[in-house]
Amino acid sequence: MANYKLINFDSLGDERGSLIAIEKGNNSPFEIKRAYYIFNTQDGVVRGLHAHINLKQIAIAVSGSCTFIIDDGEKREDIKLSSPNQGLYIDGLVWREMKDFSNDCVLVVLASENYDENDYVRNYDDFLKKVKDGFTGNK
Ligand code: T46
């Protein structure tokens, strides 16, 4: 079964403002090997449109907002990210699309593995077949 959930981060705030730290065991269930961020997204753009075989990720709208469409092969759910205090954890074989980026959206993504194009499932029918076959990842 596909695995995704919202994580409410523990925040280290003081009178100066807020600070959130993310590492394995502290706001993240996995060791972080890679980070990337998506910004300056043009109006009407839809990104993603793929699933991953093994990758675990946490996506955070550190500024602005965007919406993830999460599809586990049985149901689709819209999840709006609009706070640096919250991250969307996605583990493995989940189809994801991102839409409705605000002009000021900076989407930071923390990943469990280095970039590997072979981990992507970019064809929706292939994704559905893997779900139907009960595929749960190689690791
Ligand atoms: C995901 C969603 C949430 C790299 O060379 N290294 C990287 O680490 C990444 C993430 C991408 N790239 C290259 C591959 C493409 O030529 O950057 C280009 C744009 O990547 P892509 O079209 O895959 O971007 P999105 O926004 O559709 O998807 C990304 C991640 O790739 C994906 O893992 O889950 O964000």
Coordinates of N, CA and C and ligand atoms in Angstrom, one line a residue:
M1 N 0.8 -1.2 0.0 CA 0.0 0.0 0.0 C 0.9 1.2 0.0
A2 N 0.5 2.2 -0.8 CA 1.3 3.4 -0.9 C 1.3 4.2 0.5
N3 N 2.4 4.9 0.6 CA 2.6 5.5 1.9 C 2.8 7.0 1.7
Y4 N 2.0 7.8 2.3 CA 2.2 9.2 2.3 C 1.5 9.8 3.5
K5 N 2.0 10.9 4.0 CA 1.4 11.5 5.2 C 2.0 12.9 5.3
L6 N 1.2 13.8 6.0 CA 1.7 15.1 6.3 C 2.5 15.0 7.6
I7 N 3.6 15.7 7.7 CA 4.4 15.7 8.9 C 4.4 17.1 9.4
N8 N 3.9 17.3 10.7 CA 4.0 18.6 11.3 C 5.4 18.7 12.0
F9 N 6.2 19.6 11.5 CA 7.6 19.6 12.1 C 7.7 20.2 13.5
D10 N 8.5 19.7 14.3 CA 8.9 20.3 15.5 C 9.7 21.6 15.2
S11 N 9.3 22.7 15.8 CA 10.0 23.9 15.4 C 10.8 24.4 16.6
L12 N 11.9 25.0 16.4 CA 12.8 25.5 17.4 C 12.6 27.1 17.3
G13 N 11.6 27.6 18.0 CA 11.4 29.0 17.9 C 11.9 29.7 19.2
D14 N 12.3 30.9 19.0 CA 12.6 31.8 20.2 C 12.2 33.2 19.8
E15 N 12.5 34.1 20.6 CA 12.1 35.5 20.4 C 12.6 36.1 19.0
R16 N 13.6 35.4 18.5 CA 14.1 35.9 17.2 C 13.3 35.4 16.0
G17 N 12.5 34.4 16.2 CA 11.8 33.8 15.1 C 11.8 32.3 15.2
S18 N 11.6 31.6 14.0 CA 11.5 30.2 13.9 C 12.7 29.5 13.2
L19 N 13.0 28.3 13.6 CA 14.0 27.5 12.9 C 13.5 26.1 12.9
I20 N 13.6 25.4 11.8 CA 13.2 24.0 11.7 C 14.4 23.2 11.2
A21 N 14.8 22.2 11.9 CA 15.9 21.3 11.5 C 15.3 20.0 11.1
I22 N 15.9 19.4 10.1 CA 15.4 18.1 9.6 C 16.5 17.2 9.4
E23 N 16.5 16.1 10.1 CA 17.5 15.0 9.9 C 16.8 13.7 10.3
K24 N 17.5 12.6 10.0 CA 16.9 11.3 10.3 C 16.6 11.2 11.8
G25 N 15.3 10.8 12.1 CA 14.9 10.7 13.5 C 14.5 12.0 14.1
N26 N 14.6 13.1 13.4 CA 14.2 14.4 13.9 C 13.5 15.1 12.7
N27 N 12.2 14.9 12.6 CA 11.3 15.5 11.6 C 11.4 14.7 10.2
S28 N 12.3 13.7 10.2 CA 12.4 12.9 9.0 C 12.6 11.4 9.3
P29 N 11.8 10.5 8.7 CA 12.0 9.1 9.0 C 13.2 8.5 8.2
F30 N 13.8 9.2 7.3 CA 14.9 8.6 6.5 C 16.1 9.5 6.5
E31 N 17.2 8.9 6.2 CA 18.5 9.7 6.0 C 18.4 10.5 4.7
I32 N 18.7 11.8 4.8 CA 18.6 12.7 3.6 C 19.9 12.7 2.8
K33 N 19.8 12.3 1.6 CA 21.0 12.3 0.7 C 21.0 13.4 -0.3
R34 N 19.9 14.0 -0.6 CA 19.8 15.0 -1.6 C 18.7 16.0 -1.3
A35 N 18.9 17.3 -1.7 CA 17.9 18.3 -1.6 C 17.8 19.0 -3.0
Y36 N 16.6 19.4 -3.3 CA 16.4 20.2 -4.5 C 15.2 21.1 -4.3
Y37 N 15.2 22.2 -5.0 CA 14.0 23.1 -4.8 C 13.5 23.6 -6.1
I38 N 12.2 23.9 -6.2 CA 11.5 24.3 -7.4 C 10.9 25.6 -7.1
F39 N 11.2 26.6 -7.9 CA 10.7 28.0 -7.7 C 10.6 28.6 -9.1
N40 N 10.0 29.8 -9.1 CA 9.8 30.6 -10.3 C 8.9 29.8 -11.3
T41 N 8.0 29.0 -10.8 CA 7.1 28.1 -11.6 C 6.1 29.0 -12.3
Q42 N 6.0 28.8 -13.6 CA 5.1 29.7 -14.4 C 3.6 29.3 -14.2
D43 N 2.8 30.3 -14.4 CA 1.3 30.1 -14.2 C 0.8 28.9 -15.0
G44 N 0.0 28.1 -14.4 CA -0.7 27.0 -15.1 C 0.1 25.7 -15.3
V45 N 1.4 25.8 -14.8 CA 2.3 24.6 -15.0 C 1.9 23.5 -14.1
V46 N 1.9 22.3 -14.6 CA 1.7 21.0 -13.8 C 3.1 20.3 -13.9
R47 N 3.7 20.0 -12.8 CA 4.9 19.2 -12.7 C 4.7 17.8 -12.2
G48 N 5.8 17.1 -12.1 CA 5.6 15.7 -11.5 C 5.2 14.8 -12.6
L49 N 4.0 14.2 -12.5 CA 3.4 13.3 -13.5 C 4.3 12.0 -13.5
H50 N 4.6 11.5 -12.4 CA 5.4 10.3 -12.3 C 5.2 9.7 -10.9
A51 N 5.7 8.4 -10.8 CA 5.8 7.8 -9.5 C 7.3 7.4 -9.3
H52 N 7.7 7.1 -8.1 CA 9.0 6.5 -7.9 C 8.9 5.1 -7.4
I53 N 10.0 4.3 -7.7 CA 10.0 2.9 -7.3 C 10.4 2.8 -5.8
N54 N 11.5 3.5 -5.4 CA 12.0 3.3 -4.1 C 12.2 4.6 -3.3
L55 N 12.2 5.7 -4.0 CA 12.6 7.0 -3.4 C 11.6 7.4 -2.3
K56 N 12.2 7.9 -1.2 CA 11.4 8.6 -0.1 C 11.7 10.0 -0.2
Q57 N 10.7 10.9 0.0 CA 10.9 12.3 -0.1 C 10.0 13.0 0.9
I58 N 10.5 14.2 1.2 CA 9.6 15.2 2.0 C 9.6 16.5 1.2
A59 N 8.4 16.9 0.9 CA 8.2 18.2 0.1 C 7.7 19.3 1.1
I60 N 8.3 20.4 1.0 CA 7.9 21.5 1.9 C 7.8 22.8 1.1
A61 N 6.6 23.5 1.2 CA 6.5 24.8 0.6 C 7.1 25.8 1.7
V62 N 8.3 26.1 1.6 CA 9.0 27.0 2.5 C 8.5 28.4 2.3
S63 N 8.0 28.7 1.1 CA 7.4 30.0 0.8 C 6.2 29.8 -0.1
G64 N 5.2 30.5 0.0 CA 4.0 30.4 -0.9 C 3.3 29.1 -0.8
S65 N 2.7 28.6 -1.8 CA 1.9 27.4 -1.8 C 1.8 26.7 -3.1
C66 N 1.5 25.4 -3.0 CA 1.2 24.6 -4.2 C 0.4 23.4 -3.8
T67 N -0.1 22.7 -4.7 CA -1.0 21.6 -4.4 C -0.4 20.3 -5.0
F68 N -0.3 19.3 -4.2 CA 0.1 18.0 -4.7 C -1.2 17.2 -5.0
I69 N -1.2 16.5 -6.1 CA -2.2 15.5 -6.4 C -1.5 14.2 -6.1
I70 N -2.0 13.4 -5.1 CA -1.4 12.2 -4.7 C -2.3 11.0 -5.1
D71 N -1.8 10.1 -5.9 CA -2.6 9.0 -6.4 C -1.9 7.7 -6.1
D72 N -2.6 6.8 -5.3 CA -2.0 5.5 -5.0 C -2.5 4.4 -5.9
G73 N -3.2 4.8 -7.0 CA -3.7 3.8 -7.9 C -5.1 3.4 -7.6
E74 N -5.6 3.8 -6.5 CA -7.0 3.5 -6.1 C -7.8 4.8 -5.9
K75 N -7.1 5.8 -5.3 CA -7.8 7.1 -5.1 C -6.8 8.2 -5.3
R76 N -7.4 9.4 -5.6 CA -6.5 10.6 -5.8 C -6.9 11.6 -4.7
E77 N -5.9 12.3 -4.2 CA -6.2 13.2 -3.1 C -5.4 14.5 -3.4
D78 N -6.0 15.7 -3.2 CA -5.3 17.0 -3.3 C -4.8 17.3 -2.0
I79 N -3.5 17.7 -1.9 CA -2.9 18.1 -0.6 C -2.3 19.4 -0.9
K80 N -2.8 20.5 -0.2 CA -2.2 21.8 -0.4 C -1.1 22.0 0.6
L81 N 0.1 22.4 0.1 CA 1.2 22.8 1.0 C 1.3 24.3 1.1
S82 N 1.3 24.9 2.2 CA 1.3 26.3 2.3 C 2.0 26.8 3.6
S83 N 2.8 25.9 4.2 CA 3.4 26.3 5.4 C 4.8 25.7 5.6
P84 N 5.8 26.4 6.0 CA 7.1 25.8 6.2 C 7.2 24.9 7.5
N85 N 6.0 24.9 8.2 CA 5.9 24.1 9.4 C 5.5 22.6 9.1
Q86 N 5.2 22.4 7.8 CA 4.6 21.1 7.5 C 5.2 20.5 6.2
G87 N 5.4 19.2 6.2 CA 6.0 18.6 5.0 C 5.2 17.4 4.6
L88 N 5.2 17.1 3.3 CA 4.4 16.0 2.7 C 5.5 14.9 2.5
Y89 N 5.3 13.8 3.3 CA 6.2 12.6 3.1 C 5.6 11.7 2.1
I90 N 6.4 11.3 1.1 CA 5.9 10.3 0.1 C 6.9 9.2 0.0
D91 N 6.5 8.0 0.1 CA 7.4 6.9 0.1 C 7.0 6.0 -1.1
G92 N 7.9 6.0 -2.1 CA 7.9 5.0 -3.2 C 6.7 5.2 -4.2
L93 N 6.1 4.1 -4.5 CA 5.2 4.0 -5.6 C 3.9 4.7 -5.4
V94 N 4.0 6.1 -5.5 CA 2.8 7.0 -5.4 C 2.9 7.9 -6.6
W95 N 1.9 8.0 -7.4 CA 1.8 8.9 -8.5 C 1.6 10.3 -8.0
R96 N 2.5 11.3 -8.4 CA 2.4 12.6 -7.9 C 2.4 13.7 -9.0
E97 N 1.5 14.6 -8.8 CA 1.5 15.8 -9.7 C 1.5 17.0 -8.8
M98 N 2.1 18.1 -9.3 CA 2.1 19.3 -8.5 C 1.5 20.4 -9.4
K99 N 0.6 21.2 -8.8 CA -0.1 22.3 -9.6 C -0.4 23.5 -8.7
D100 N -1.0 24.5 -9.3 CA -1.4 25.7 -8.5 C -0.3 26.3 -7.7
F101 N 0.9 26.4 -8.3 CA 2.0 27.1 -7.7 C 1.7 28.6 -7.6
S102 N 1.8 29.1 -6.4 CA 1.8 30.6 -6.3 C 3.1 31.2 -6.8
N103 N 3.0 32.4 -7.2 CA 4.2 33.1 -7.8 C 5.4 33.0 -6.9
D104 N 5.1 33.1 -5.6 CA 6.2 33.1 -4.6 C 6.6 31.7 -4.0
C105 N 6.0 30.7 -4.7 CA 6.3 29.3 -4.1 C 7.7 28.9 -4.3
V106 N 8.3 28.5 -3.1 CA 9.6 27.8 -3.2 C 9.3 26.4 -2.5
L107 N 9.4 25.4 -3.4 CA 9.1 24.0 -2.9 C 10.4 23.3 -2.7
V108 N 10.8 23.0 -1.5 CA 12.0 22.3 -1.1 C 11.7 20.8 -1.0
V109 N 12.5 20.0 -1.6 CA 12.3 18.5 -1.5 C 13.5 17.9 -1.0
L110 N 13.4 17.1 0.0 CA 14.4 16.3 0.7 C 14.3 14.8 0.2
A111 N 15.3 14.2 -0.2 CA 15.2 12.9 -0.8 C 16.2 11.9 -0.2
S112 N 15.7 10.6 -0.2 CA 16.5 9.6 0.5 C 17.7 9.0 -0.4
E113 N 17.6 9.4 -1.7 CA 18.6 8.8 -2.6 C 19.1 9.9 -3.6
N114 N 20.3 9.6 -4.2 CA 20.8 10.5 -5.2 C 19.8 10.4 -6.4
Y115 N 20.0 11.4 -7.3 CA 19.1 11.4 -8.5 C 19.4 10.1 -9.4
D116 N 18.3 9.4 -9.8 CA 18.4 8.2 -10.6 C 17.2 8.1 -11.5
E117 N 17.4 8.4 -12.8 CA 16.2 8.4 -13.7 C 15.6 7.0 -13.7
N118 N 16.3 5.9 -13.4 CA 15.8 4.6 -13.5 C 14.7 4.3 -12.3
D119 N 14.7 5.2 -11.4 CA 13.7 5.1 -10.3 C 12.4 5.7 -10.6
Y120 N 12.3 6.4 -11.8 CA 11.1 7.0 -12.1 C 10.1 6.1 -12.9
V121 N 8.8 6.2 -12.6 CA 7.8 5.5 -13.5 C 7.0 6.7 -14.1
R122 N 7.3 6.9 -15.4 CA 6.7 8.1 -16.0 C 5.5 7.8 -16.8
N123 N 5.1 6.6 -16.9 CA 3.9 6.2 -17.7 C 2.8 5.7 -16.7
Y124 N 1.7 6.4 -16.8 CA 0.6 6.1 -15.8 C 0.1 4.7 -15.9
D125 N 0.0 4.1 -17.1 CA -0.4 2.7 -17.2 C 0.6 1.7 -16.6
D126 N 1.9 2.0 -16.8 CA 2.9 1.2 -16.1 C 2.8 1.3 -14.6
F127 N 2.5 2.5 -14.1 CA 2.3 2.7 -12.7 C 1.1 1.8 -12.2
L128 N 0.0 1.9 -12.9 CA -1.2 1.2 -12.5 C -0.9 -0.3 -12.5
K129 N -0.1 -0.8 -13.5 CA 0.2 -2.2 -13.6 C 1.0 -2.6 -12.4
K130 N 2.0 -1.8 -12.0 CA 2.8 -2.2 -10.8 C 1.9 -2.2 -9.5
V131 N 1.0 -1.3 -9.4 CA 0.1 -1.3 -8.3 C -0.7 -2.6 -8.2
K132 N -1.3 -2.9 -9.4 CA -2.1 -4.1 -9.6 C -1.3 -5.4 -9.2
D133 N -0.1 -5.4 -9.6 CA 0.8 -6.5 -9.4 C 1.3 -6.6 -7.9
G134 N 0.9 -5.6 -7.1 CA 1.3 -5.6 -5.7 C 2.7 -5.2 -5.5
F135 N 3.3 -4.5 -6.4 CA 4.7 -4.1 -6.3 C 4.8 -3.1 -5.1
T136 N 5.8 -3.4 -4.2 CA 6.0 -2.5 -3.1 C 7.4 -1.9 -3.0
G137 N 8.2 -2.0 -4.1 CA 9.5 -1.4 -4.0 C 10.5 -2.5 -3.9
N138 N 11.8 -2.2 -4.2 CA 12.9 -3.2 -4.2 C 13.6 -3.2 -2.9
K139 N 13.4 -2.2 -2.0 CA 14.2 -2.1 -0.8 C 13.3 -2.3 0.4
Ligands
T46_1 C1 9.5 14.5 -7.7 C2 8.9 15.8 -7.7 C3 8.2 16.2 -6.5 C4 18.2 16.3 -11.9 O1 19.1 16.3 -12.7 N1 18.5 16.1 -10.5 C5 17.5 16.1 -9.6 O2 17.8 15.8 -8.4 C6 16.1 16.3 -10.0 C7 15.0 16.3 -9.0 C8 15.9 16.6 -11.3 N2 16.9 16.6 -12.2 C9 16.6 16.9 -13.6 C10 15.8 15.9 -14.4 C11 15.1 16.8 -15.4 O3 15.9 17.0 -16.5 O4 15.9 18.2 -13.6 C12 15.0 18.2 -14.7 C13 13.6 18.5 -14.1 O5 13.2 17.3 -13.3 P1 11.7 16.7 -13.3 O6 11.0 17.0 -14.7 O7 11.7 15.3 -12.9 O8 11.0 17.7 -12.2 P2 9.5 17.5 -11.6 O9 9.2 18.8 -10.9 O10 8.5 17.0 -12.6 O11 9.7 16.3 -10.5 C14 10.5 16.6 -9.3 C15 11.4 15.4 -9.1 O12 12.1 15.0 -10.2 C16 10.6 14.2 -8.6 O13 11.5 13.2 -8.0 O14 9.1 13.6 -6.9 O15 9.7 16.8 -8.2

